[in-house]
Amino acid sequence: MTNCAEPTNALTRIPGADAMPYFVYKITPPLTLTYIDSKDKYKDARTLVRSLRQDRPAGQDVEYRMVFAKGQGEAEKLLSTPRDERVIGED
């Protein structure tokens, strides 16, 4: 029997690679961030955000968002930074 290393590909999990969680926040004007929860898996975070959006009372100016970040501080920085307008095609 020979000692062969297992082949690796793009789908092979790297230990510790999934250490960055998805952070879920409630955002109210004027850009007030309220931490809700963090999830290790995208599907879990997506399900939570969708249920929060569905249960949101009508007429409230509230937004629920998730962000993939190393820590809560980075998540809040990413959510607080204004995003550039997307340019679709040339004028």
PDB file of N, CA and C in Angstrom:
ATOM      1  N   MET A   1       0.836  -1.172   0.000  1.00  0.00           N
ATOM      2  CA  MET A   1       0.000   0.000   0.000  1.00  0.00           C
ATOM      3  C   MET A   1       0.887   1.243   0.000  1.00  0.00           C
ATOM      4  N   THR A   2       0.572   2.210  -0.834  1.00  0.00           N
ATOM      5  CA  THR A   2       1.357   3.434  -0.907  1.00  0.00           C
ATOM      6  C   THR A   2       0.659   4.543  -0.144  1.00  0.00           C
ATOM      7  N   ASN A   3       1.445   5.482   0.300  1.00  0.00           N
ATOM      8  CA  ASN A   3       0.920   6.612   1.045  1.00  0.00           C
ATOM      9  C   ASN A   3       0.735   7.778   0.083  1.00  0.00           C
ATOM     10  N   CYS A   4      -0.502   8.000  -0.353  1.00  0.00           N
ATOM     11  CA  CYS A   4      -0.804   9.070  -1.310  1.00  0.00           C
ATOM     12  C   CYS A   4      -1.631  10.142  -0.631  1.00  0.00           C
ATOM     13  N   ALA A   5      -1.341  11.356  -0.942  1.00  0.00           N
ATOM     14  CA  ALA A   5      -2.136  12.470  -0.428  1.00  0.00           C
ATOM     15  C   ALA A   5      -3.438  12.537  -1.215  1.00  0.00           C
ATOM     16  N   GLU A   6      -4.489  12.948  -0.531  1.00  0.00           N
ATOM     17  CA  GLU A   6      -5.771  13.091  -1.211  1.00  0.00           C
ATOM     18  C   GLU A   6      -5.701  14.255  -2.177  1.00  0.00           C
ATOM     19  N   PRO A   7      -6.309  14.091  -3.366  1.00  0.00           N
ATOM     20  CA  PRO A   7      -6.315  15.212  -4.309  1.00  0.00           C
ATOM     21  C   PRO A   7      -7.165  16.348  -3.765  1.00  0.00           C
ATOM     22  N   THR A   8      -6.753  17.563  -4.066  1.00  0.00           N
ATOM     23  CA  THR A   8      -7.511  18.730  -3.626  1.00  0.00           C
ATOM     24  C   THR A   8      -8.101  19.424  -4.841  1.00  0.00           C
ATOM     25  N   ASN A   9      -9.212  20.080  -4.618  1.00  0.00           N
ATOM     26  CA  ASN A   9      -9.823  20.899  -5.656  1.00  0.00           C
ATOM     27  C   ASN A   9     -10.450  22.120  -4.995  1.00  0.00           C
ATOM     28  N   ALA A  10     -11.134  22.910  -5.769  1.00  0.00           N
ATOM     29  CA  ALA A  10     -11.701  24.159  -5.266  1.00  0.00           C
ATOM     30  C   ALA A  10     -12.780  23.926  -4.212  1.00  0.00           C
ATOM     31  N   LEU A  11     -13.386  22.738  -4.190  1.00  0.00           N
ATOM     32  CA  LEU A  11     -14.464  22.474  -3.254  1.00  0.00           C
ATOM     33  C   LEU A  11     -13.984  21.849  -1.950  1.00  0.00           C
ATOM     34  N   THR A  12     -12.691  21.553  -1.841  1.00  0.00           N
ATOM     35  CA  THR A  12     -12.154  20.966  -0.626  1.00  0.00           C
ATOM     36  C   THR A  12     -12.176  22.000   0.492  1.00  0.00           C
ATOM     37  N   ARG A  13     -12.699  21.590   1.650  1.00  0.00           N
ATOM     38  CA  ARG A  13     -12.779  22.504   2.796  1.00  0.00           C
ATOM     39  C   ARG A  13     -11.406  22.653   3.439  1.00  0.00           C
ATOM     40  N   ILE A  14     -11.053  23.871   3.748  1.00  0.00           N
ATOM     41  CA  ILE A  14      -9.812  24.175   4.448  1.00  0.00           C
ATOM     42  C   ILE A  14     -10.175  24.399   5.910  1.00  0.00           C
ATOM     43  N   PRO A  15      -9.523  23.707   6.843  1.00  0.00           N
ATOM     44  CA  PRO A  15      -9.848  23.900   8.267  1.00  0.00           C
ATOM     45  C   PRO A  15      -9.718  25.371   8.667  1.00  0.00           C
ATOM     46  N   GLY A  16     -10.747  25.887   9.332  1.00  0.00           N
ATOM     47  CA  GLY A  16     -10.737  27.271   9.787  1.00  0.00           C
ATOM     48  C   GLY A  16     -11.144  28.274   8.724  1.00  0.00           C
ATOM     49  N   ALA A  17     -11.413  27.815   7.490  1.00  0.00           N
ATOM     50  CA  ALA A  17     -11.755  28.735   6.416  1.00  0.00           C
ATOM     51  C   ALA A  17     -13.148  29.316   6.601  1.00  0.00           C
ATOM     52  N   ASP A  18     -14.014  28.590   7.290  1.00  0.00           N
ATOM     53  CA  ASP A  18     -15.375  29.081   7.470  1.00  0.00           C
ATOM     54  C   ASP A  18     -15.517  29.829   8.798  1.00  0.00           C
ATOM     55  N   ALA A  19     -14.430  30.418   9.269  1.00  0.00           N
ATOM     56  CA  ALA A  19     -14.423  31.130  10.540  1.00  0.00           C
ATOM     57  C   ALA A  19     -15.117  32.483  10.451  1.00  0.00           C
ATOM     58  N   MET A  20     -15.349  32.992   9.245  1.00  0.00           N
ATOM     59  CA  MET A  20     -16.014  34.288   9.094  1.00  0.00           C
ATOM     60  C   MET A  20     -17.525  34.077   9.047  1.00  0.00           C
ATOM     61  N   PRO A  21     -18.241  34.601  10.028  1.00  0.00           N
ATOM     62  CA  PRO A  21     -19.697  34.422  10.045  1.00  0.00           C
ATOM     63  C   PRO A  21     -20.432  35.513   9.269  1.00  0.00           C
ATOM     64  N   TYR A  22     -21.710  35.320   9.133  1.00  0.00           N
ATOM     65  CA  TYR A  22     -22.615  36.314   8.546  1.00  0.00           C
ATOM     66  C   TYR A  22     -23.288  37.043   9.709  1.00  0.00           C
ATOM     67  N   PHE A  23     -23.179  38.362   9.724  1.00  0.00           N
ATOM     68  CA  PHE A  23     -23.778  39.170  10.775  1.00  0.00           C
ATOM     69  C   PHE A  23     -25.081  39.764  10.269  1.00  0.00           C
ATOM     70  N   VAL A  24     -26.113  39.723  11.103  1.00  0.00           N
ATOM     71  CA  VAL A  24     -27.436  40.237  10.738  1.00  0.00           C
ATOM     72  C   VAL A  24     -27.697  41.486  11.574  1.00  0.00           C
ATOM     73  N   TYR A  25     -28.098  42.559  10.885  1.00  0.00           N
ATOM     74  CA  TYR A  25     -28.341  43.851  11.533  1.00  0.00           C
ATOM     75  C   TYR A  25     -29.691  44.427  11.143  1.00  0.00           C
ATOM     76  N   LYS A  26     -30.240  45.195  12.061  1.00  0.00           N
ATOM     77  CA  LYS A  26     -31.418  46.029  11.805  1.00  0.00           C
ATOM     78  C   LYS A  26     -30.885  47.441  11.608  1.00  0.00           C
ATOM     79  N   ILE A  27     -31.295  48.085  10.517  1.00  0.00           N
ATOM     80  CA  ILE A  27     -30.815  49.429  10.211  1.00  0.00           C
ATOM     81  C   ILE A  27     -32.006  50.380  10.193  1.00  0.00           C
ATOM     82  N   THR A  28     -31.920  51.418  11.034  1.00  0.00           N
ATOM     83  CA  THR A  28     -32.961  52.440  11.082  1.00  0.00           C
ATOM     84  C   THR A  28     -32.320  53.796  10.826  1.00  0.00           C
ATOM     85  N   PRO A  29     -33.086  54.722  10.237  1.00  0.00           N
ATOM     86  CA  PRO A  29     -32.538  56.056   9.978  1.00  0.00           C
ATOM     87  C   PRO A  29     -32.277  56.785  11.286  1.00  0.00           C
ATOM     88  N   PRO A  30     -31.301  57.607  11.380  1.00  0.00           N
ATOM     89  CA  PRO A  30     -30.247  57.899  10.416  1.00  0.00           C
ATOM     90  C   PRO A  30     -29.058  56.958  10.606  1.00  0.00           C
ATOM     91  N   LEU A  31     -29.045  55.875   9.924  1.00  0.00           N
ATOM     92  CA  LEU A  31     -27.996  54.853   9.910  1.00  0.00           C
ATOM     93  C   LEU A  31     -27.649  54.348  11.320  1.00  0.00           C
ATOM     94  N   THR A  32     -28.680  53.921  12.035  1.00  0.00           N
ATOM     95  CA  THR A  32     -28.485  53.325  13.348  1.00  0.00           C
ATOM     96  C   THR A  32     -28.458  51.811  13.183  1.00  0.00           C
ATOM     97  N   LEU A  33     -27.338  51.189  13.551  1.00  0.00           N
ATOM     98  CA  LEU A  33     -27.170  49.752  13.396  1.00  0.00           C
ATOM     99  C   LEU A  33     -27.469  49.050  14.716  1.00  0.00           C
ATOM    100  N   THR A  34     -28.327  48.040  14.649  1.00  0.00           N
ATOM    101  CA  THR A  34     -28.642  47.230  15.814  1.00  0.00           C
ATOM    102  C   THR A  34     -28.307  45.786  15.487  1.00  0.00           C
ATOM    103  N   TYR A  35     -27.355  45.227  16.221  1.00  0.00           N
ATOM    104  CA  TYR A  35     -26.939  43.844  16.010  1.00  0.00           C
ATOM    105  C   TYR A  35     -28.086  42.902  16.388  1.00  0.00           C
ATOM    106  N   ILE A  36     -28.394  41.953  15.490  1.00  0.00           N
ATOM    107  CA  ILE A  36     -29.440  40.971  15.756  1.00  0.00           C
ATOM    108  C   ILE A  36     -28.825  39.622  16.128  1.00  0.00           C
ATOM    109  N   ASP A  37     -27.993  39.081  15.237  1.00  0.00           N
ATOM    110  CA  ASP A  37     -27.436  37.744  15.435  1.00  0.00           C
ATOM    111  C   ASP A  37     -26.318  37.508  14.430  1.00  0.00           C
ATOM    112  N   SER A  38     -25.582  36.427  14.612  1.00  0.00           N
ATOM    113  CA  SER A  38     -24.602  36.011  13.611  1.00  0.00           C
ATOM    114  C   SER A  38     -24.808  34.525  13.345  1.00  0.00           C
ATOM    115  N   LYS A  39     -24.574  34.139  12.106  1.00  0.00           N
ATOM    116  CA  LYS A  39     -24.753  32.749  11.680  1.00  0.00           C
ATOM    117  C   LYS A  39     -23.516  32.309  10.929  1.00  0.00           C
ATOM    118  N   ASP A  40     -23.157  31.046  11.095  1.00  0.00           N
ATOM    119  CA  ASP A  40     -21.995  30.505  10.395  1.00  0.00           C
ATOM    120  C   ASP A  40     -22.305  30.149   8.947  1.00  0.00           C
ATOM    121  N   LYS A  41     -23.557  29.836   8.672  1.00  0.00           N
ATOM    122  CA  LYS A  41     -23.937  29.407   7.326  1.00  0.00           C
ATOM    123  C   LYS A  41     -24.799  30.466   6.644  1.00  0.00           C
ATOM    124  N   TYR A  42     -24.547  30.643   5.338  1.00  0.00           N
ATOM    125  CA  TYR A  42     -25.278  31.626   4.548  1.00  0.00           C
ATOM    126  C   TYR A  42     -26.779  31.352   4.580  1.00  0.00           C
ATOM    127  N   LYS A  43     -27.164  30.093   4.402  1.00  0.00           N
ATOM    128  CA  LYS A  43     -28.590  29.751   4.353  1.00  0.00           C
ATOM    129  C   LYS A  43     -29.306  30.138   5.645  1.00  0.00           C
ATOM    130  N   ASP A  44     -28.651  29.917   6.776  1.00  0.00           N
ATOM    131  CA  ASP A  44     -29.253  30.276   8.066  1.00  0.00           C
ATOM    132  C   ASP A  44     -29.426  31.787   8.194  1.00  0.00           C
ATOM    133  N   ALA A  45     -28.410  32.545   7.780  1.00  0.00           N
ATOM    134  CA  ALA A  45     -28.485  34.006   7.841  1.00  0.00           C
ATOM    135  C   ALA A  45     -29.552  34.526   6.886  1.00  0.00           C
ATOM    136  N   ARG A  46     -29.608  33.966   5.686  1.00  0.00           N
ATOM    137  CA  ARG A  46     -30.609  34.379   4.698  1.00  0.00           C
ATOM    138  C   ARG A  46     -32.023  34.115   5.208  1.00  0.00           C
ATOM    139  N   THR A  47     -32.233  32.953   5.810  1.00  0.00           N
ATOM    140  CA  THR A  47     -33.547  32.610   6.347  1.00  0.00           C
ATOM    141  C   THR A  47     -33.956  33.579   7.448  1.00  0.00           C
ATOM    142  N   LEU A  48     -33.018  33.918   8.327  1.00  0.00           N
ATOM    143  CA  LEU A  48     -33.302  34.857   9.409  1.00  0.00           C
ATOM    144  C   LEU A  48     -33.665  36.232   8.858  1.00  0.00           C
ATOM    145  N   VAL A  49     -32.886  36.742   7.908  1.00  0.00           N
ATOM    146  CA  VAL A  49     -33.152  38.069   7.333  1.00  0.00           C
ATOM    147  C   VAL A  49     -34.501  38.082   6.627  1.00  0.00           C
ATOM    148  N   ARG A  50     -34.801  37.043   5.882  1.00  0.00           N
ATOM    149  CA  ARG A  50     -36.092  36.979   5.178  1.00  0.00           C
ATOM    150  C   ARG A  50     -37.265  36.960   6.150  1.00  0.00           C
ATOM    151  N   SER A  51     -37.142  36.223   7.245  1.00  0.00           N
ATOM    152  CA  SER A  51     -38.240  36.184   8.213  1.00  0.00           C
ATOM    153  C   SER A  51     -38.396  37.528   8.924  1.00  0.00           C
ATOM    154  N   LEU A  52     -37.287  38.205   9.221  1.00  0.00           N
ATOM    155  CA  LEU A  52     -37.362  39.530   9.840  1.00  0.00           C
ATOM    156  C   LEU A  52     -38.020  40.533   8.906  1.00  0.00           C
ATOM    157  N   ARG A  53     -37.675  40.468   7.622  1.00  0.00           N
ATOM    158  CA  ARG A  53     -38.277  41.380   6.645  1.00  0.00           C
ATOM    159  C   ARG A  53     -39.768  41.121   6.489  1.00  0.00           C
ATOM    160  N   GLN A  54     -40.148  39.856   6.543  1.00  0.00           N
ATOM    161  CA  GLN A  54     -41.560  39.498   6.379  1.00  0.00           C
ATOM    162  C   GLN A  54     -42.384  39.940   7.585  1.00  0.00           C
ATOM    163  N   ASP A  55     -41.814  39.860   8.780  1.00  0.00           N
ATOM    164  CA  ASP A  55     -42.520  40.209  10.005  1.00  0.00           C
ATOM    165  C   ASP A  55     -42.458  41.695  10.338  1.00  0.00           C
ATOM    166  N   ARG A  56     -41.762  42.480   9.507  1.00  0.00           N
ATOM    167  CA  ARG A  56     -41.616  43.918   9.754  1.00  0.00           C
ATOM    168  C   ARG A  56     -42.981  44.592   9.664  1.00  0.00           C
ATOM    169  N   PRO A  57     -43.328  45.418  10.655  1.00  0.00           N
ATOM    170  CA  PRO A  57     -44.594  46.150  10.614  1.00  0.00           C
ATOM    171  C   PRO A  57     -44.652  47.103   9.414  1.00  0.00           C
ATOM    172  N   ALA A  58     -45.806  47.190   8.795  1.00  0.00           N
ATOM    173  CA  ALA A  58     -45.981  48.059   7.629  1.00  0.00           C
ATOM    174  C   ALA A  58     -45.792  49.519   8.023  1.00  0.00           C
ATOM    175  N   GLY A  59     -45.168  50.270   7.134  1.00  0.00           N
ATOM    176  CA  GLY A  59     -44.994  51.696   7.345  1.00  0.00           C
ATOM    177  C   GLY A  59     -43.738  52.066   8.128  1.00  0.00           C
ATOM    178  N   GLN A  60     -43.012  51.092   8.629  1.00  0.00           N
ATOM    179  CA  GLN A  60     -41.781  51.402   9.354  1.00  0.00           C
ATOM    180  C   GLN A  60     -40.616  51.499   8.386  1.00  0.00           C
ATOM    181  N   ASP A  61     -39.745  52.476   8.633  1.00  0.00           N
ATOM    182  CA  ASP A  61     -38.562  52.667   7.797  1.00  0.00           C
ATOM    183  C   ASP A  61     -37.407  51.878   8.406  1.00  0.00           C
ATOM    184  N   VAL A  62     -37.507  50.550   8.318  1.00  0.00           N
ATOM    185  CA  VAL A  62     -36.523  49.646   8.898  1.00  0.00           C
ATOM    186  C   VAL A  62     -36.005  48.735   7.793  1.00  0.00           C
ATOM    187  N   GLU A  63     -34.717  48.467   7.840  1.00  0.00           N
ATOM    188  CA  GLU A  63     -34.092  47.584   6.857  1.00  0.00           C
ATOM    189  C   GLU A  63     -33.321  46.508   7.616  1.00  0.00           C
ATOM    190  N   TYR A  64     -33.367  45.283   7.131  1.00  0.00           N
ATOM    191  CA  TYR A  64     -32.594  44.192   7.713  1.00  0.00           C
ATOM    192  C   TYR A  64     -31.584  43.739   6.681  1.00  0.00           C
ATOM    193  N   ARG A  65     -30.321  43.644   7.114  1.00  0.00           N
ATOM    194  CA  ARG A  65     -29.263  43.249   6.182  1.00  0.00           C
ATOM    195  C   ARG A  65     -28.312  42.286   6.854  1.00  0.00           C
ATOM    196  N   MET A  66     -27.662  41.482   6.029  1.00  0.00           N
ATOM    197  CA  MET A  66     -26.608  40.614   6.529  1.00  0.00           C
ATOM    198  C   MET A  66     -25.322  40.964   5.812  1.00  0.00           C
ATOM    199  N   VAL A  67     -24.208  40.729   6.498  1.00  0.00           N
ATOM    200  CA  VAL A  67     -22.905  41.046   5.929  1.00  0.00           C
ATOM    201  C   VAL A  67     -21.920  39.969   6.374  1.00  0.00           C
ATOM    202  N   PHE A  68     -21.029  39.607   5.471  1.00  0.00           N
ATOM    203  CA  PHE A  68     -19.998  38.597   5.713  1.00  0.00           C
ATOM    204  C   PHE A  68     -18.738  39.325   6.156  1.00  0.00           C
ATOM    205  N   ALA A  69     -18.298  39.092   7.393  1.00  0.00           N
ATOM    206  CA  ALA A  69     -17.149  39.835   7.915  1.00  0.00           C
ATOM    207  C   ALA A  69     -16.391  39.007   8.940  1.00  0.00           C
ATOM    208  N   LYS A  70     -15.160  39.445   9.226  1.00  0.00           N
ATOM    209  CA  LYS A  70     -14.314  38.752  10.202  1.00  0.00           C
ATOM    210  C   LYS A  70     -14.822  38.941  11.626  1.00  0.00           C
ATOM    211  N   GLY A  71     -15.378  40.120  11.897  1.00  0.00           N
ATOM    212  CA  GLY A  71     -15.854  40.422  13.238  1.00  0.00           C
ATOM    213  C   GLY A  71     -16.966  41.442  13.207  1.00  0.00           C
ATOM    214  N   GLN A  72     -17.556  41.693  14.357  1.00  0.00           N
ATOM    215  CA  GLN A  72     -18.672  42.627  14.442  1.00  0.00           C
ATOM    216  C   GLN A  72     -18.250  44.042  14.079  1.00  0.00           C
ATOM    217  N   GLY A  73     -17.056  44.446  14.448  1.00  0.00           N
ATOM    218  CA  GLY A  73     -16.564  45.784  14.101  1.00  0.00           C
ATOM    219  C   GLY A  73     -16.445  45.981  12.608  1.00  0.00           C
ATOM    220  N   GLU A  74     -15.884  44.973  11.920  1.00  0.00           N
ATOM    221  CA  GLU A  74     -15.762  45.058  10.468  1.00  0.00           C
ATOM    222  C   GLU A  74     -17.139  45.064   9.807  1.00  0.00           C
ATOM    223  N   ALA A  75     -18.070  44.280  10.337  1.00  0.00           N
ATOM    224  CA  ALA A  75     -19.427  44.234   9.786  1.00  0.00           C
ATOM    225  C   ALA A  75     -20.088  45.611   9.874  1.00  0.00           C
ATOM    226  N   GLU A  76     -19.952  46.269  11.018  1.00  0.00           N
ATOM    227  CA  GLU A  76     -20.550  47.589  11.194  1.00  0.00           C
ATOM    228  C   GLU A  76     -19.886  48.626  10.296  1.00  0.00           C
ATOM    229  N   LYS A  77     -18.587  48.503  10.100  1.00  0.00           N
ATOM    230  CA  LYS A  77     -17.884  49.422   9.198  1.00  0.00           C
ATOM    231  C   LYS A  77     -18.377  49.244   7.764  1.00  0.00           C
ATOM    232  N   LEU A  78     -18.535  47.994   7.334  1.00  0.00           N
ATOM    233  CA  LEU A  78     -19.016  47.723   5.979  1.00  0.00           C
ATOM    234  C   LEU A  78     -20.441  48.248   5.766  1.00  0.00           C
ATOM    235  N   LEU A  79     -21.289  48.084   6.777  1.00  0.00           N
ATOM    236  CA  LEU A  79     -22.671  48.549   6.655  1.00  0.00           C
ATOM    237  C   LEU A  79     -22.775  50.077   6.736  1.00  0.00           C
ATOM    238  N   SER A  80     -21.825  50.715   7.410  1.00  0.00           N
ATOM    239  CA  SER A  80     -21.853  52.178   7.574  1.00  0.00           C
ATOM    240  C   SER A  80     -21.258  52.918   6.386  1.00  0.00           C
ATOM    241  N   THR A  81     -20.428  52.243   5.603  1.00  0.00           N
ATOM    242  CA  THR A  81     -19.769  52.882   4.477  1.00  0.00           C
ATOM    243  C   THR A  81     -20.742  53.036   3.318  1.00  0.00           C
ATOM    244  N   PRO A  82     -20.915  54.269   2.803  1.00  0.00           N
ATOM    245  CA  PRO A  82     -21.818  54.461   1.660  1.00  0.00           C
ATOM    246  C   PRO A  82     -21.300  53.711   0.436  1.00  0.00           C
ATOM    247  N   ARG A  83     -22.219  53.098  -0.276  1.00  0.00           N
ATOM    248  CA  ARG A  83     -21.847  52.348  -1.470  1.00  0.00           C
ATOM    249  C   ARG A  83     -21.948  53.246  -2.686  1.00  0.00           C
ATOM    250  N   ASP A  84     -21.023  53.065  -3.623  1.00  0.00           N
ATOM    251  CA  ASP A  84     -21.042  53.822  -4.869  1.00  0.00           C
ATOM    252  C   ASP A  84     -22.217  53.371  -5.720  1.00  0.00           C
ATOM    253  N   GLU A  85     -22.756  54.294  -6.476  1.00  0.00           N
ATOM    254  CA  GLU A  85     -23.832  53.960  -7.403  1.00  0.00           C
ATOM    255  C   GLU A  85     -23.287  53.047  -8.490  1.00  0.00           C
ATOM    256  N   ARG A  86     -24.038  52.031  -8.828  1.00  0.00           N
ATOM    257  CA  ARG A  86     -23.611  51.120  -9.898  1.00  0.00           C
ATOM    258  C   ARG A  86     -23.823  51.775 -11.244  1.00  0.00           C
ATOM    259  N   VAL A  87     -22.835  51.664 -12.094  1.00  0.00           N
ATOM    260  CA  VAL A  87     -22.926  52.179 -13.438  1.00  0.00           C
ATOM    261  C   VAL A  87     -23.206  50.999 -14.363  1.00  0.00           C
ATOM    262  N   ILE A  88     -24.325  51.061 -15.056  1.00  0.00           N
ATOM    263  CA  ILE A  88     -24.694  49.987 -15.968  1.00  0.00           C
ATOM    264  C   ILE A  88     -24.628  50.546 -17.384  1.00  0.00           C
ATOM    265  N   GLY A  89     -23.523  50.252 -18.054  1.00  0.00           N
ATOM    266  CA  GLY A  89     -23.339  50.749 -19.408  1.00  0.00           C
ATOM    267  C   GLY A  89     -22.822  52.178 -19.422  1.00  0.00           C
ATOM    268  N   GLU A  90     -22.525  52.642 -20.599  1.00  0.00           N
ATOM    269  CA  GLU A  90     -22.025  54.020 -20.761  1.00  0.00           C
ATOM    270  C   GLU A  90     -23.124  54.921 -21.273  1.00  0.00           C
ATOM    271  N   ASP A  91     -23.010  56.180 -20.945  1.00  0.00           N
ATOM    272  CA  ASP A  91     -23.997  57.175 -21.434  1.00  0.00           C
ATOM    273  C   ASP A  91     -23.633  57.672 -22.793  1.00  0.00           C
TER     274      ASP A  91
END
